[in-house]
Short mmCIF file of C-alpha atoms in Angstrom, two decimals:
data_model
loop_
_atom_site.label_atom_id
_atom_site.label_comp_id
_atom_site.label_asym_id
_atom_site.label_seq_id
_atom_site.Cartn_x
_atom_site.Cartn_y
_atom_site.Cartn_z
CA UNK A 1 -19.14 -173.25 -184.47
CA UNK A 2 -18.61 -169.69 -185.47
CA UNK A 3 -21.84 -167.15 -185.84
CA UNK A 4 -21.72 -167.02 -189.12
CA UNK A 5 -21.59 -170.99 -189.90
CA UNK A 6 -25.03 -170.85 -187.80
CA UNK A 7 -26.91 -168.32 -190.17
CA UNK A 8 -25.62 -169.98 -193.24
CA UNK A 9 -26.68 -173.34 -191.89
CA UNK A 10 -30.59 -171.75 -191.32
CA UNK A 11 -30.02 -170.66 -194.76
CA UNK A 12 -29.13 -174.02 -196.15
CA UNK A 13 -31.96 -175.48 -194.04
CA UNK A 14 -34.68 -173.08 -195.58
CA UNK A 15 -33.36 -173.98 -198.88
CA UNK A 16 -33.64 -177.29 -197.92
CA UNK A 17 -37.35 -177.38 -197.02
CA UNK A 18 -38.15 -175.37 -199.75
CA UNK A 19 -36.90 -178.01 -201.97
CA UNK A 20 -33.59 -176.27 -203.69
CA UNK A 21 -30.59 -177.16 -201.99
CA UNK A 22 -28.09 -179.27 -204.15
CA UNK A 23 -26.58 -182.04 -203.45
CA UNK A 24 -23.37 -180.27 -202.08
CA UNK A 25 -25.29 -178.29 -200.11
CA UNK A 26 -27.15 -181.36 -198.36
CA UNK A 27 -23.91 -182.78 -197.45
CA UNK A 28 -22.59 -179.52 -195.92
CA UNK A 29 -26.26 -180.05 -193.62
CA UNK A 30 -25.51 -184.08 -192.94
CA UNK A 31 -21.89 -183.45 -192.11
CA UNK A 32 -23.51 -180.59 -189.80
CA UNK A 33 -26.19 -182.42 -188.47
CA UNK A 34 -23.61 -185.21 -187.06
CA UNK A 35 -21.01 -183.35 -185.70
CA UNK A 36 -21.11 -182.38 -181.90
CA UNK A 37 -21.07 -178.90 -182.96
CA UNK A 38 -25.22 -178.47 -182.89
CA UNK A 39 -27.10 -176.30 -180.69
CA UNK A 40 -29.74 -177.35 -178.29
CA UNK A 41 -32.74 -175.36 -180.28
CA UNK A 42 -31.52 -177.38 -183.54
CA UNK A 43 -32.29 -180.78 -182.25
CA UNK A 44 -35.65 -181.11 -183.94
CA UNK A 45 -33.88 -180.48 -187.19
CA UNK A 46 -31.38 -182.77 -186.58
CA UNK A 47 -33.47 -185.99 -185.92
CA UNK A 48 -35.18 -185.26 -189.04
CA UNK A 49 -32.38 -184.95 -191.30
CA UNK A 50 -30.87 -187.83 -189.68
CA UNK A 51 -33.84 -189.93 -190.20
CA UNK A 52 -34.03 -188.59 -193.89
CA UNK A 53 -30.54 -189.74 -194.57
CA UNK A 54 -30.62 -193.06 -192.67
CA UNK A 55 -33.33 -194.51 -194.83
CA UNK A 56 -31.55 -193.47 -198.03
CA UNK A 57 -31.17 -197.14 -199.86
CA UNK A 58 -34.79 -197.95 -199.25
CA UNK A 59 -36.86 -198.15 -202.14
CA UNK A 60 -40.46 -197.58 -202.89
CA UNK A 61 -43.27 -200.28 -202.94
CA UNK A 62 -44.07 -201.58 -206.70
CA UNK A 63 -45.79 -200.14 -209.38
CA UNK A 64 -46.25 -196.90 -206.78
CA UNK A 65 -45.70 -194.36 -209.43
CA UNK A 66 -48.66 -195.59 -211.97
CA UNK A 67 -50.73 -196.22 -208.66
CA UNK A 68 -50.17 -192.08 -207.29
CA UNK A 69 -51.00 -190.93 -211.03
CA UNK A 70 -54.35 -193.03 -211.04
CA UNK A 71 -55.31 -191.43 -208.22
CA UNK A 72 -54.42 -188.21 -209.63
CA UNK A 73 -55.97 -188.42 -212.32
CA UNK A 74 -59.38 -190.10 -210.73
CA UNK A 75 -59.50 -187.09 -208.25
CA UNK A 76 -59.16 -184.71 -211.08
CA UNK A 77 -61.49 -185.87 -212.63
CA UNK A 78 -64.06 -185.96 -210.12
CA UNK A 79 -63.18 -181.99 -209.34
CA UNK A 80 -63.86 -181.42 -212.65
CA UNK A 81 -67.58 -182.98 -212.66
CA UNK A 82 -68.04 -181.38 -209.61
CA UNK A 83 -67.71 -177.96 -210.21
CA UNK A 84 -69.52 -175.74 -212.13
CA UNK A 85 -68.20 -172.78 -213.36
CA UNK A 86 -69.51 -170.02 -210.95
CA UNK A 87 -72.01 -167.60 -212.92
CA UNK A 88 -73.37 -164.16 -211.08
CA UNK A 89 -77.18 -164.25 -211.56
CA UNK A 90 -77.97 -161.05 -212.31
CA UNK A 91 -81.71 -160.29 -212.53
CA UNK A 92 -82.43 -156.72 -214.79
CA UNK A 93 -85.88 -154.78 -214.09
CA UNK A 94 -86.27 -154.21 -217.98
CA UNK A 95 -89.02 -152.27 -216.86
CA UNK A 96 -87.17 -150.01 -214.51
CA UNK A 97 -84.19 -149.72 -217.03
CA UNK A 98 -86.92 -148.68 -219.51
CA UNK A 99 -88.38 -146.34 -217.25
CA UNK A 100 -85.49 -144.33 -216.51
CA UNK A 101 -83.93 -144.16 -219.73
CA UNK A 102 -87.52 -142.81 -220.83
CA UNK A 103 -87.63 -140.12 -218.15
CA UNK A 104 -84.04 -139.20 -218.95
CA UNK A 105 -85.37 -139.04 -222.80
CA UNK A 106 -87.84 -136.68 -221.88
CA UNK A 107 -85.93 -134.15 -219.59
CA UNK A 108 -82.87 -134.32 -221.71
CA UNK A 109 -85.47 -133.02 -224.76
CA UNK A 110 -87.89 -130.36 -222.61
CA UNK A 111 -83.95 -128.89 -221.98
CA UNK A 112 -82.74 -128.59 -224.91
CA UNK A 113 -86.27 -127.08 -226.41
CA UNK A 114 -85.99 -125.00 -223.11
CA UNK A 115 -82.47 -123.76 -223.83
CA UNK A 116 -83.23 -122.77 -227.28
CA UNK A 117 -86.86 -121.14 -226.77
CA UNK A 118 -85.58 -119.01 -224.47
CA UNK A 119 -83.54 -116.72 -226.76
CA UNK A 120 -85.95 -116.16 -228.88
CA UNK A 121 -88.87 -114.17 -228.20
CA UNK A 122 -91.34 -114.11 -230.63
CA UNK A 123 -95.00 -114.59 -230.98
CA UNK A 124 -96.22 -116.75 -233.48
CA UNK A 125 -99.39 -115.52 -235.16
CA UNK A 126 -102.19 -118.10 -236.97
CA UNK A 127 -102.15 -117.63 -240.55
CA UNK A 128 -104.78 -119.35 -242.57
CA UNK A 129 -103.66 -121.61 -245.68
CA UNK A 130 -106.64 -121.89 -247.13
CA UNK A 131 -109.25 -119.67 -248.13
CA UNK A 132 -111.72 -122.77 -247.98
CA UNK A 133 -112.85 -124.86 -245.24
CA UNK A 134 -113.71 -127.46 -247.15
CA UNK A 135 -110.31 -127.68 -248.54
CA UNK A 136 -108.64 -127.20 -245.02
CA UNK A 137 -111.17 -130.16 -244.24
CA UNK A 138 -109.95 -132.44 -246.57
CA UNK A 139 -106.21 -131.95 -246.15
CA UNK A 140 -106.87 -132.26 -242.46
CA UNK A 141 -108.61 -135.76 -242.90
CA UNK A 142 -105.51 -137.15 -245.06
CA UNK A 143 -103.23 -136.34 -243.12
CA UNK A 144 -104.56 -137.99 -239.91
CA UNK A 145 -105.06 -141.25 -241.99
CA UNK A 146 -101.81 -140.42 -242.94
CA UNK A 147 -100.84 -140.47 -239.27
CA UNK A 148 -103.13 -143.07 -238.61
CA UNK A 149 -101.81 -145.41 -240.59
CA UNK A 150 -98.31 -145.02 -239.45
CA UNK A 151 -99.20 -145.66 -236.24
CA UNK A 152 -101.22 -148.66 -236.77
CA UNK A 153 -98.06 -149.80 -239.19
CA UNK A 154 -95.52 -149.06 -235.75
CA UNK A 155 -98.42 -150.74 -233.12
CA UNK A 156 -98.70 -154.28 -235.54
CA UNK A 157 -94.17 -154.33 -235.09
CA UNK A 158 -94.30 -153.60 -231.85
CA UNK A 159 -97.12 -156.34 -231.22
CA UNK A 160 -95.12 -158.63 -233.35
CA UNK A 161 -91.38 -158.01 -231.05
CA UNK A 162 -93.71 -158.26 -227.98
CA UNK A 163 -94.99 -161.85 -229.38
CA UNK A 164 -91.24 -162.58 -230.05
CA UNK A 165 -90.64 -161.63 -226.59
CA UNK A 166 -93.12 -163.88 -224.99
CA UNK A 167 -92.06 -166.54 -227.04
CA UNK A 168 -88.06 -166.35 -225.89
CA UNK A 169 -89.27 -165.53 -222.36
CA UNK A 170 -91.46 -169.14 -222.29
CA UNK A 171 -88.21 -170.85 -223.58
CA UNK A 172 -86.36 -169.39 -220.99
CA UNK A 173 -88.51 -169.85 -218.07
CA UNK A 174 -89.47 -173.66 -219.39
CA UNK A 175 -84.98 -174.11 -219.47
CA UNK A 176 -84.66 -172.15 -216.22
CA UNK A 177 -82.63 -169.25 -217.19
CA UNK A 178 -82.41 -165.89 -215.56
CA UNK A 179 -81.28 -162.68 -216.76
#
C-alpha cells in the first residue's frame, strides 16, 4: 500500500478508538485489516479488529442493561454519602485582628493630628470662664456625671454583646464548629 493509505489508516484507527469513526469508515479498517497489504508493526491492531468484527452477531446476556444501571446508580449513590463537601477550616485570632486594626486606628489618627498641628504654630493660653470657683465647681461635677454616665450606658452594651458572645461561642463549641 501507498504512504499515504498508511497515515490515513492511523487516522481512521485513532478515530476509531476514540469512538467516532462511522460505519463507512470501519469498513474501509476491516477491508484493511484482512487484506495482505498490513505491515508487521500493525499486527496488534489487526487481531483486535478482527476479533471485534468476528463476534459481531453475538448478543448480550439478559436483562444486562437494567443490571449495569443498578449498579450505577447503587455506586452513585454510595459516592454521594461518602463524601462530604470539602470545607477549609479557617481559625481567625479575633483578638489579633482586633489588635491590629486598633494599632492601625491609633497611628492612622496621631498622623493626621500630626500633619495638621504642624502648620500651625500657636500657643494656646488658659482663659478662665468663670469668675467663680464655685460655679467652675459645679459645671465641672455635671459634666463628669455627664461623662460618667455615658460610659456606664456604653460598658452595660458592651457587657450585654460580650454575654451574647459567650452564649453563641457555647453553642458553637457544644456543635463543634470552628471559625
Amino acid at each position: 500500500m501507498k504512504n499515504i493509505d498508511i497515515k490515513h489508516i492511523e487516522e481512521l484507527i485513532t478515530s476509531f478508538y476514540g469512538g467516532t469513526t462511522t460505519l463507512d469508515e470501519e469498513k474501509i479498517l476491516l477491508d484493511f485489516f484482512k487484506s495482505e497489504n498490513v505491515p508487521d508493526w500493525m499486527d496488534i491492531e489487526q487481531k483486535m479488529f478482527m476479533e471485534i468484527y468476528s463476534r459481531k452477531n453475538e448478543e448480550a446476556p439478559y436483562h444486562l442493561e437494567s443490571r449495569l444501571i443498578s449498579l450505577v446508580d447503587k455506586l452513585d449513590k454510595e459516592e454521594n454519602r461518602t463524601s462530604r463537601p470539602i470545607r477549609k477550616s479557617i481559625h481567625i485570632h479575633w483578638k489579633w485582628v482586633s489588635g491590629i486594626a486598633a494599632c492601625i486606628a491609633i497611628m492612622i489618627t496621631a498622623g493626621i493630628f500630626l500633619y495638621k498641628g504642624m502648620g500651625q504654630h500657636q500657643e494656646y493660653a488658659v482663659v478662665d470662664t468663670y469668675s467663680d470657683p464655685e460655679d467652675a465647681y459645679r459645671e465641672t461635677q455635671k459634666v463628669m456625671l455627664l461623662v460618667s454616665n455615658k460610659l456606664n450606658k456604653g460598658l452595660q452594651q458592651v457587657e450585654s454583646i460580650q454575654d451574647n458572645v459567650d452564649r453563641v461561642n457555647k453553642v458553637m463549641n457544644k456543635n463543634n464548629i470552628r471559625l
